[in-house]
Structures are given as C-alpha cells and as structure tokens.
mmCIF file of C-alpha atoms in Angstrom:
data_model
loop_
_atom_site.group_PDB
_atom_site.id
_atom_site.type_symbol
_atom_site.label_atom_id
_atom_site.label_comp_id
_atom_site.label_asym_id
_atom_site.label_seq_id
_atom_site.Cartn_x
_atom_site.Cartn_y
_atom_site.Cartn_z
ATOM 1 C CA MET A 1 89.600 -16.348 4.656
ATOM 2 C CA ASN A 2 88.527 -13.058 3.114
ATOM 3 C CA PRO A 3 90.660 -12.710 -0.072
ATOM 4 C CA LEU A 4 91.322 -9.046 0.742
ATOM 5 C CA LEU A 5 92.600 -9.948 4.210
ATOM 6 C CA GLU A 6 94.674 -12.803 2.800
ATOM 7 C CA SER A 7 96.332 -10.434 0.350
ATOM 8 C CA SER A 8 97.042 -7.871 3.079
ATOM 9 C CA LEU A 9 98.556 -10.506 5.357
ATOM 10 C CA ARG A 10 100.946 -11.501 2.574
ATOM 11 C CA VAL A 11 102.099 -7.871 2.453
ATOM 12 C CA VAL A 12 102.578 -7.966 6.236
ATOM 13 C CA ASP A 13 104.631 -11.161 5.926
ATOM 14 C CA ASP A 14 106.758 -9.565 3.185
ATOM 15 C CA PHE A 15 107.374 -6.579 5.472
ATOM 16 C CA ILE A 16 108.401 -8.827 8.392
ATOM 17 C CA ASP A 17 110.773 -10.807 6.196
ATOM 18 C CA GLN A 18 112.403 -7.707 4.764
ATOM 19 C CA VAL A 19 112.908 -5.810 8.032
ATOM 20 C CA TRP A 20 114.022 -9.016 9.759
ATOM 21 C CA LEU A 21 116.747 -9.464 7.155
ATOM 22 C CA GLY A 22 117.618 -5.779 6.933
ATOM 23 C CA ASP A 23 117.408 -4.749 10.596
ATOM 24 C CA GLY A 24 118.120 -8.028 12.356
ATOM 25 C CA LEU A 25 114.892 -7.861 14.365
ATOM 26 C CA ALA A 26 114.598 -9.858 17.556
ATOM 27 C CA ALA A 27 111.974 -12.614 17.356
ATOM 28 C CA ASN A 28 109.788 -10.916 19.975
ATOM 29 C CA THR A 29 109.816 -7.624 18.047
ATOM 30 C CA ALA A 30 108.922 -9.363 14.788
ATOM 31 C CA ASP A 31 106.066 -11.208 16.519
ATOM 32 C CA SER A 32 104.822 -7.929 18.011
ATOM 33 C CA TYR A 33 104.816 -6.256 14.579
ATOM 34 C CA ARG A 34 103.014 -9.234 13.068
ATOM 35 C CA ARG A 35 100.270 -9.259 15.750
ATOM 36 C CA ASP A 36 99.636 -5.523 15.552
ATOM 37 C CA LEU A 37 99.612 -5.457 11.760
ATOM 38 C CA ALA A 38 97.351 -8.523 11.530
ATOM 39 C CA ILE A 39 94.794 -6.734 13.752
ATOM 40 C CA TRP A 40 95.080 -3.676 11.501
ATOM 41 C CA ALA A 41 94.749 -5.710 8.313
ATOM 42 C CA ASP A 42 91.683 -7.524 9.653
ATOM 43 C CA TRP A 43 89.990 -4.256 10.620
ATOM 44 C CA LEU A 44 90.848 -2.645 7.300
ATOM 45 C CA ALA A 45 89.552 -5.663 5.330
ATOM 46 C CA GLY A 46 86.243 -5.119 7.091
ATOM 47 C CA GLU A 47 86.279 -1.606 5.617
ATOM 48 C CA GLY A 48 86.950 -3.056 2.175
ATOM 49 C CA LYS A 49 90.543 -1.833 1.822
ATOM 50 C CA PRO A 50 93.929 -3.504 1.405
ATOM 51 C CA VAL A 51 96.699 -2.324 3.722
ATOM 52 C CA LEU A 52 98.646 -0.469 1.023
ATOM 53 C CA ALA A 53 95.570 1.616 0.106
ATOM 54 C CA ALA A 54 94.958 2.953 3.619
ATOM 55 C CA ASP A 55 95.002 6.687 4.308
ATOM 56 C CA ARG A 56 95.360 8.816 7.425
ATOM 57 C CA ASP A 57 91.600 8.857 8.084
ATOM 58 C CA ASP A 58 91.563 5.048 8.103
ATOM 59 C CA ILE A 59 94.337 4.918 10.685
ATOM 60 C CA GLN A 60 92.697 7.550 12.875
ATOM 61 C CA ALA A 61 89.397 5.649 12.772
ATOM 62 C CA PHE A 62 91.199 2.395 13.633
ATOM 63 C CA LEU A 63 93.033 3.951 16.587
ATOM 64 C CA ALA A 64 89.828 5.554 17.868
ATOM 65 C CA ARG A 65 88.113 2.161 17.799
ATOM 66 C CA GLN A 66 91.075 0.458 19.451
ATOM 67 C CA ALA A 67 91.154 3.091 22.213
ATOM 68 C CA ARG A 68 87.889 1.702 23.569
ATOM 69 C CA ASP A 69 89.410 -1.695 24.281
ATOM 70 C CA VAL A 70 93.151 -1.355 24.895
ATOM 71 C CA LYS A 71 95.495 0.581 27.166
ATOM 72 C CA ALA A 72 97.209 3.730 25.923
ATOM 73 C CA SER A 73 100.561 1.913 25.974
ATOM 74 C CA THR A 74 99.178 -0.794 23.642
ATOM 75 C CA LEU A 75 97.668 1.852 21.385
ATOM 76 C CA ALA A 76 101.009 3.666 21.191
ATOM 77 C CA ARG A 77 102.771 0.410 20.308
ATOM 78 C CA ARG A 78 100.279 -0.337 17.526
ATOM 79 C CA LEU A 79 100.781 3.102 16.049
ATOM 80 C CA ALA A 80 104.559 2.538 16.200
ATOM 81 C CA SER A 81 104.085 -0.725 14.269
ATOM 82 C CA LEU A 82 102.028 1.087 11.634
ATOM 83 C CA ARG A 83 104.667 3.804 11.357
ATOM 84 C CA LYS A 84 107.401 1.234 10.768
ATOM 85 C CA PHE A 85 105.246 -0.622 8.241
ATOM 86 C CA TYR A 86 104.286 2.380 6.126
ATOM 87 C CA ARG A 87 107.708 4.045 6.348
ATOM 88 C CA HIS A 88 109.217 0.843 4.970
ATOM 89 C CA TRP A 89 106.841 0.653 2.015
ATOM 90 C CA ARG A 90 107.236 4.380 1.301
ATOM 91 C CA GLN A 91 111.014 3.940 1.120
ATOM 92 C CA ALA A 92 110.509 0.880 -1.082
ATOM 93 C CA GLU A 93 108.290 3.079 -3.325
ATOM 94 C CA ARG A 94 105.322 0.724 -3.042
ATOM 95 C CA ILE A 95 103.197 3.660 -1.834
ATOM 96 C CA ALA A 96 103.369 7.357 -2.737
ATOM 97 C CA ASP A 97 102.675 8.759 0.762
ATOM 98 C CA ASP A 98 103.124 7.563 4.322
ATOM 99 C CA PRO A 99 99.655 7.846 5.976
ATOM 100 C CA THR A 100 101.214 7.857 9.474
ATOM 101 C CA GLU A 101 103.555 10.785 8.791
ATOM 102 C CA LEU A 102 101.585 13.525 10.568
ATOM 103 C CA LEU A 103 99.916 11.420 13.231
ATOM 104 C CA THR A 104 100.783 12.008 16.890
ATOM 105 C CA SER A 105 101.196 9.200 19.398
ATOM 106 C CA PRO A 106 98.427 8.751 21.987
ATOM 107 C CA ARG A 107 99.353 10.102 25.413
ATOM 108 C CA ARG A 108 100.291 7.498 27.940
ATOM 109 C CA VAL A 109 97.895 7.721 30.853
ATOM 110 C CA ARG A 110 99.589 7.662 34.227
ATOM 111 C CA PRO A 111 98.130 5.039 36.551
ATOM 112 C CA LEU A 112 96.034 6.393 39.383
ATOM 113 C CA PRO A 113 97.514 6.114 42.857
ATOM 114 C CA LYS A 114 96.243 3.229 44.941
ATOM 115 C CA GLY A 115 93.589 4.652 47.247
ATOM 116 C CA LEU A 116 92.685 4.048 50.873
ATOM 117 C CA GLU A 117 89.341 4.859 52.453
ATOM 118 C CA GLU A 118 89.462 7.049 55.541
ATOM 119 C CA ALA A 119 88.272 4.120 57.665
ATOM 120 C CA GLN A 120 91.185 2.039 56.365
ATOM 121 C CA VAL A 121 93.630 4.763 57.359
ATOM 122 C CA GLU A 122 92.082 4.876 60.835
ATOM 123 C CA ALA A 123 92.544 1.106 61.151
ATOM 124 C CA LEU A 124 96.156 1.441 59.999
ATOM 125 C CA LEU A 125 96.887 4.199 62.514
ATOM 126 C CA ALA A 126 95.353 2.160 65.317
ATOM 127 C CA ALA A 127 97.352 -0.998 64.529
ATOM 128 C CA PRO A 128 100.589 -0.410 66.530
ATOM 129 C CA ASP A 129 100.909 -1.866 70.039
ATOM 130 C CA LEU A 130 101.152 1.196 72.285
ATOM 131 C CA GLY A 131 102.500 -0.899 75.131
ATOM 132 C CA THR A 132 105.933 -0.998 73.478
ATOM 133 C CA ALA A 133 108.486 1.678 72.634
ATOM 134 C CA GLY A 134 108.481 0.524 69.007
ATOM 135 C CA GLY A 135 104.704 0.683 68.846
ATOM 136 C CA VAL A 136 104.585 4.279 70.085
ATOM 137 C CA ARG A 137 107.272 5.196 67.544
ATOM 138 C CA ASP A 138 105.295 3.524 64.769
ATOM 139 C CA ARG A 139 102.077 5.314 65.721
ATOM 140 C CA ALA A 140 103.909 8.659 65.689
ATOM 141 C CA MET A 141 105.496 7.813 62.362
ATOM 142 C CA LEU A 142 102.197 6.805 60.723
ATOM 143 C CA GLU A 143 100.402 9.850 62.131
ATOM 144 C CA LEU A 144 103.116 12.175 60.826
ATOM 145 C CA MET A 145 103.054 10.588 57.362
ATOM 146 C CA TYR A 146 99.287 10.859 57.072
ATOM 147 C CA ALA A 147 99.247 14.396 58.486
ATOM 148 C CA THR A 148 101.938 15.756 56.193
ATOM 149 C CA GLY A 149 102.143 13.565 53.079
ATOM 150 C CA LEU A 150 105.892 13.120 53.520
ATOM 151 C CA ARG A 151 107.669 10.688 51.233
ATOM 152 C CA VAL A 152 109.152 7.711 53.081
ATOM 153 C CA SER A 153 112.652 8.969 52.248
ATOM 154 C CA GLU A 154 111.771 12.404 53.670
ATOM 155 C CA LEU A 155 110.336 10.827 56.807
ATOM 156 C CA VAL A 156 113.340 8.677 57.680
ATOM 157 C CA GLY A 157 115.777 11.445 56.799
ATOM 158 C CA LEU A 158 114.009 14.122 58.865
ATOM 159 C CA PRO A 159 116.552 15.683 61.257
ATOM 160 C CA MET A 160 115.516 16.468 64.819
ATOM 161 C CA GLU A 161 116.142 20.174 64.300
ATOM 162 C CA ARG A 162 113.573 20.361 61.484
ATOM 163 C CA LEU A 163 110.723 19.288 63.760
ATOM 164 C CA TYR A 164 108.904 22.263 65.308
ATOM 165 C CA LEU A 165 106.529 20.764 67.850
ATOM 166 C CA THR A 166 105.479 24.008 69.519
ATOM 167 C CA GLU A 167 104.761 25.693 66.210
ATOM 168 C CA GLY A 168 103.139 22.532 64.776
ATOM 169 C CA PHE A 169 105.066 22.044 61.535
ATOM 170 C CA VAL A 170 107.996 20.211 59.947
ATOM 171 C CA GLN A 171 110.556 21.690 57.588
ATOM 172 C CA VAL A 172 111.264 19.325 54.731
ATOM 173 C CA VAL A 173 114.069 19.311 52.204
ATOM 174 C CA GLY A 174 113.353 16.836 49.429
ATOM 175 C CA GLY A 175 111.958 16.140 45.991
ATOM 176 C CA LYS A 176 113.510 17.337 42.738
ATOM 177 C CA GLY A 177 116.270 19.859 43.287
ATOM 178 C CA GLY A 178 116.216 19.434 47.065
ATOM 179 C CA LYS A 179 113.663 22.218 47.527
ATOM 180 C CA GLN A 180 112.576 23.265 50.989
ATOM 181 C CA ARG A 181 108.971 23.380 52.158
ATOM 182 C CA VAL A 182 107.141 23.877 55.449
ATOM 183 C CA VAL A 183 104.270 21.484 56.175
ATOM 184 C CA PRO A 184 101.794 21.791 59.081
ATOM 185 C CA MET A 185 101.176 18.554 60.950
ATOM 186 C CA GLY A 186 98.056 19.059 63.071
ATOM 187 C CA ASP A 187 97.193 18.258 66.688
ATOM 188 C CA GLU A 188 97.051 14.448 66.417
ATOM 189 C CA ALA A 189 100.497 14.089 64.902
ATOM 190 C CA THR A 190 101.882 16.640 67.381
ATOM 191 C CA HIS A 191 100.410 14.654 70.286
ATOM 192 C CA TRP A 192 101.907 11.347 69.155
ATOM 193 C CA LEU A 193 105.275 12.864 68.330
ATOM 194 C CA THR A 194 105.423 14.440 71.788
ATOM 195 C CA ARG A 195 104.669 11.061 73.351
ATOM 196 C CA TYR A 196 107.263 9.360 71.163
ATOM 197 C CA LEU A 197 109.959 11.896 72.066
ATOM 198 C CA THR A 198 109.285 11.723 75.803
ATOM 199 C CA GLU A 199 108.466 8.024 76.289
ATOM 200 C CA SER A 200 109.762 5.984 73.397
ATOM 201 C CA ARG A 201 112.749 7.539 71.647
ATOM 202 C CA PRO A 202 114.921 7.691 74.806
ATOM 203 C CA VAL A 203 114.312 3.958 75.334
ATOM 204 C CA LEU A 204 115.192 3.107 71.731
ATOM 205 C CA CYS A 205 118.277 5.332 71.677
ATOM 206 C CA ALA A 206 119.492 4.036 75.071
ATOM 207 C CA GLY A 207 121.877 6.956 75.471
ATOM 208 C CA LYS A 208 123.005 7.073 71.824
ATOM 209 C CA ALA A 209 122.925 10.336 69.920
ATOM 210 C CA ALA A 210 120.908 9.933 66.700
ATOM 211 C CA PRO A 211 120.561 12.833 64.239
ATOM 212 C CA THR A 212 117.245 11.739 62.743
ATOM 213 C CA LEU A 213 113.824 11.883 64.353
ATOM 214 C CA PHE A 214 112.974 8.213 63.864
ATOM 215 C CA VAL A 215 115.308 5.445 65.017
ATOM 216 C CA ASN A 216 115.217 1.658 64.934
ATOM 217 C CA GLN A 217 115.398 -0.786 67.848
ATOM 218 C CA ARG A 218 119.192 -0.246 68.046
ATOM 219 C CA GLY A 219 118.908 3.509 68.290
ATOM 220 C CA GLU A 220 120.178 3.996 64.744
ATOM 221 C CA PRO A 221 118.447 6.044 62.006
ATOM 222 C CA LEU A 222 115.500 4.157 60.562
ATOM 223 C CA THR A 223 116.030 3.208 56.918
ATOM 224 C CA ARG A 224 113.574 3.608 54.064
ATOM 225 C CA GLN A 225 113.320 -0.170 53.746
ATOM 226 C CA GLY A 226 112.756 -0.504 57.498
ATOM 227 C CA ALA A 227 109.961 2.077 57.470
ATOM 228 C CA TRP A 228 108.267 0.412 54.487
ATOM 229 C CA PHE A 229 108.502 -2.993 56.211
ATOM 230 C CA ILE A 230 106.779 -1.502 59.268
ATOM 231 C CA ILE A 231 104.020 0.121 57.192
ATOM 232 C CA LYS A 232 103.444 -3.076 55.225
ATOM 233 C CA GLY A 233 103.131 -5.125 58.400
ATOM 234 C CA TYR A 234 100.541 -2.807 59.937
ATOM 235 C CA ALA A 235 98.611 -2.534 56.678
ATOM 236 C CA THR A 236 98.286 -6.324 56.544
ATOM 237 C CA GLN A 237 97.250 -6.324 60.195
ATOM 238 C CA ALA A 238 94.595 -3.667 59.426
ATOM 239 C CA GLY A 239 93.153 -5.832 56.630
ATOM 240 C CA ILE A 240 94.321 -3.618 53.759
ATOM 241 C CA ALA A 241 94.626 -5.593 50.515
ATOM 242 C CA ALA A 242 98.132 -6.061 49.110
ATOM 243 C CA GLU A 243 97.222 -4.350 45.813
ATOM 244 C CA LYS A 244 96.523 -1.133 47.732
ATOM 245 C CA LEU A 245 99.961 -1.114 49.325
ATOM 246 C CA SER A 246 102.872 0.999 48.162
ATOM 247 C CA PRO A 247 105.627 2.950 49.910
ATOM 248 C CA HIS A 248 103.563 6.082 49.161
ATOM 249 C CA VAL A 249 100.278 4.672 50.470
ATOM 250 C CA LEU A 250 99.810 7.331 53.180
ATOM 251 C CA ARG A 251 101.093 10.111 50.932
ATOM 252 C CA HIS A 252 98.413 9.225 48.389
ATOM 253 C CA ALA A 253 95.780 9.076 51.135
ATOM 254 C CA PHE A 254 96.900 12.466 52.487
ATOM 255 C CA ALA A 255 96.465 14.139 49.084
ATOM 256 C CA THR A 256 93.217 12.427 48.141
ATOM 257 C CA HIS A 257 91.510 12.991 51.494
ATOM 258 C CA LEU A 258 92.494 16.669 51.524
ATOM 259 C CA LEU A 259 90.887 17.117 48.108
ATOM 260 C CA ASN A 260 87.830 15.124 49.149
ATOM 261 C CA HIS A 261 87.347 17.578 52.005
ATOM 262 C CA GLY A 262 87.626 20.635 49.792
ATOM 263 C CA ALA A 263 91.310 21.572 49.846
ATOM 264 C CA ASP A 264 92.577 23.720 46.984
ATOM 265 C CA LEU A 265 94.722 21.877 44.444
ATOM 266 C CA ARG A 266 97.475 24.516 44.651
ATOM 267 C CA VAL A 267 97.675 24.055 48.423
ATOM 268 C CA VAL A 268 98.009 20.284 48.032
ATOM 269 C CA GLN A 269 100.701 20.845 45.405
ATOM 270 C CA MET A 270 102.657 22.996 47.851
ATOM 271 C CA LEU A 271 102.262 20.524 50.721
ATOM 272 C CA LEU A 272 103.395 17.588 48.597
ATOM 273 C CA GLY A 273 106.358 19.515 47.212
ATOM 274 C CA HIS A 274 105.394 19.014 43.570
ATOM 275 C CA THR A 275 107.085 21.404 41.129
ATOM 276 C CA ASP A 276 104.481 20.798 38.437
ATOM 277 C CA ILE A 277 100.792 21.016 39.315
ATOM 278 C CA GLY A 278 100.173 18.416 36.600
ATOM 279 C CA THR A 279 101.745 15.866 38.955
ATOM 280 C CA THR A 280 99.252 16.815 41.664
ATOM 281 C CA GLN A 281 96.261 16.804 39.315
ATOM 282 C CA ILE A 282 96.290 13.017 39.136
ATOM 283 C CA TYR A 283 94.801 13.026 42.640
ATOM 284 C CA THR A 284 91.793 15.004 41.452
ATOM 285 C CA HIS A 285 90.746 11.970 39.405
ATOM 286 C CA VAL A 286 90.871 9.813 42.520
ATOM 287 C CA ALA A 287 88.934 12.366 44.547
ATOM 288 C CA THR A 288 86.339 12.879 41.803
ATOM 289 C CA ALA A 289 85.845 9.120 41.463
ATOM 290 C CA ARG A 290 85.273 8.878 45.209
ATOM 291 C CA LEU A 291 82.745 11.721 45.188
ATOM 292 C CA GLN A 292 80.910 10.171 42.245
ATOM 293 C CA ALA A 293 80.710 6.842 44.086
ATOM 294 C CA LEU A 294 79.343 8.573 47.194
ATOM 295 C CA HIS A 295 76.766 10.420 45.093
ATOM 296 C CA LYS A 296 75.677 7.202 43.391
ATOM 297 C CA SER A 297 75.378 5.384 46.722
ATOM 298 C CA HIS A 298 73.591 8.048 48.747
ATOM 299 C CA HIS A 299 71.739 10.411 46.422
ATOM 300 C CA PRO A 300 68.099 9.438 45.725
ATOM 301 C CA ARG A 301 68.680 9.981 42.006
ATOM 302 C CA GLY A 302 72.267 8.695 41.959
#
C-alpha cells in the first residue's frame, strides 16, 4: 500500500475510534464514515497529500470529481463525513483550520417524474370495458385525470356541484393551503363524463345519494386507494411497465404533454395548482428530454 495512504487511513481509524467512544456512534454510521473517508484518503494520496494537510481547494476538486460518478445524495453524505472529520481534528488542535468550514452542501436533485408516451396514455384510456357501468366510470375518470392533471385525492374528493359540464371545467380545492383553482377539461373528458352521469352512475348508486362525482360498485364515494388500484390494473393491461406507474402517473403525463405541445410553464403551474413555479419546472426537464430524443431520431443531423 502507498505509505501516504496507509498513514492517512491510520488517521481515519483514530477518528472513528475517538468519535465512536465520545459520541456512541451506531455501527452503520461508523462504517459509513470509514467508507467515505477511505475514498477521500485514497484520492488525496493520489494527489500526494495526507488527509490532515488538505485544504478547501482539494475538497472542492474531490467533490467535483465525485459528482461525475455518484448521486447528489451520496455526494452530500461524503461532504458531511468530511465535515465531521475535519471539525473533530480542528477541535483536537491537530489542524489549524477546518477546510470544510465555508463549503456548501451540493443540492439534492429531485427525481424526474416517471413519464408516459402519448401512445401509452391512449392505450390506458382505451383499456376499460365500456360494456359495464364500472368500465364507463373508469373511462370517464381516466379521461378527466389526463385532461385536468388532478391529483388522485382531488379526483375522488370532487363534489358533484364542482363539476360544470356545460361550461367545460371543474373547480378544485386542494394542494397546500386548500387553494381553489378552475381547470378546463376539454371535449373528450366532457363527453365521457356526460355518458358516465347518464348511463353509469345511476346504476352504481342504485338510488343512493352520493356527494362525490365518482362512486364505487356499492354507490359509495370512491377512495384514493380504490382509484389507484383501478389505474394500476388498467396500466398493466395496457402494457405499461411497473416502474412507470405511480398514483400521479396521469398528472405527470398531463403536465409533460402540455409542455411538449407548447404550453406556457406559468399556465401549467396554474392548472396543476403549484404555489411555487420551481415545482412545475421539473417537468420542463422531462419535456426537453423528449424533444431532444425526437430531434435525434428524426432530424437528418440529429
């Protein structure tokens, strides 16, 4: 082993022993510190430096190199390990300055929503059996979700009086702070909702009075879990891979497909009921990725 690395690893072991005794570290935490610091020591030995001689530039260069290969969450954890390590040795007066003191943690990158192609959505919408009352309800439900981007909780909780068929919109109360928004639903959703209300809902309710738009086979309000079970079943039937499924699958598709077809980000923010446009901006990455893929596939110089 490189003598410089061997010396640095002894310092790492001393650190683990001391914080384990002083802080009562859990075994998993100690192992995590040891792994992260061993990677750091190995990299630093390659630069010809022992761990206690490192400066802020060394750490920044290390993190920049690590960022190519690891997730932001792993990078943040490694920086946290370095902070703990150098803070300990600064307090023990083995080093004069803590090189991590003014460093900021890397931002955690939010995962992109799972995407559906437009053809996959069409297959999903076409999956219900329209020969049954439940099938007509499910088609209306799926069409409304895709047309409006409603959350599943907003869908199942939608009262009858907040559906405006003639005007072609729904009034939604949901999201943070229970804010109200008006969302247009388009001709297709209006058509299927009209059919559901005239043909299917009376059969399902069988004379019962239900306050919500969508009801189950017993004429009772459909639950969030029930709606998700229905969506999951049709998605499997439509050949949509399990990793692309989530309770928000049609909400994500609604936002992404609007942006793909040129909708303004602020309009999508309003339709989704997002308070912060930063929440909506995640969909622009999905849309941009899709457009780049189309360009690569179809442009002669892609």
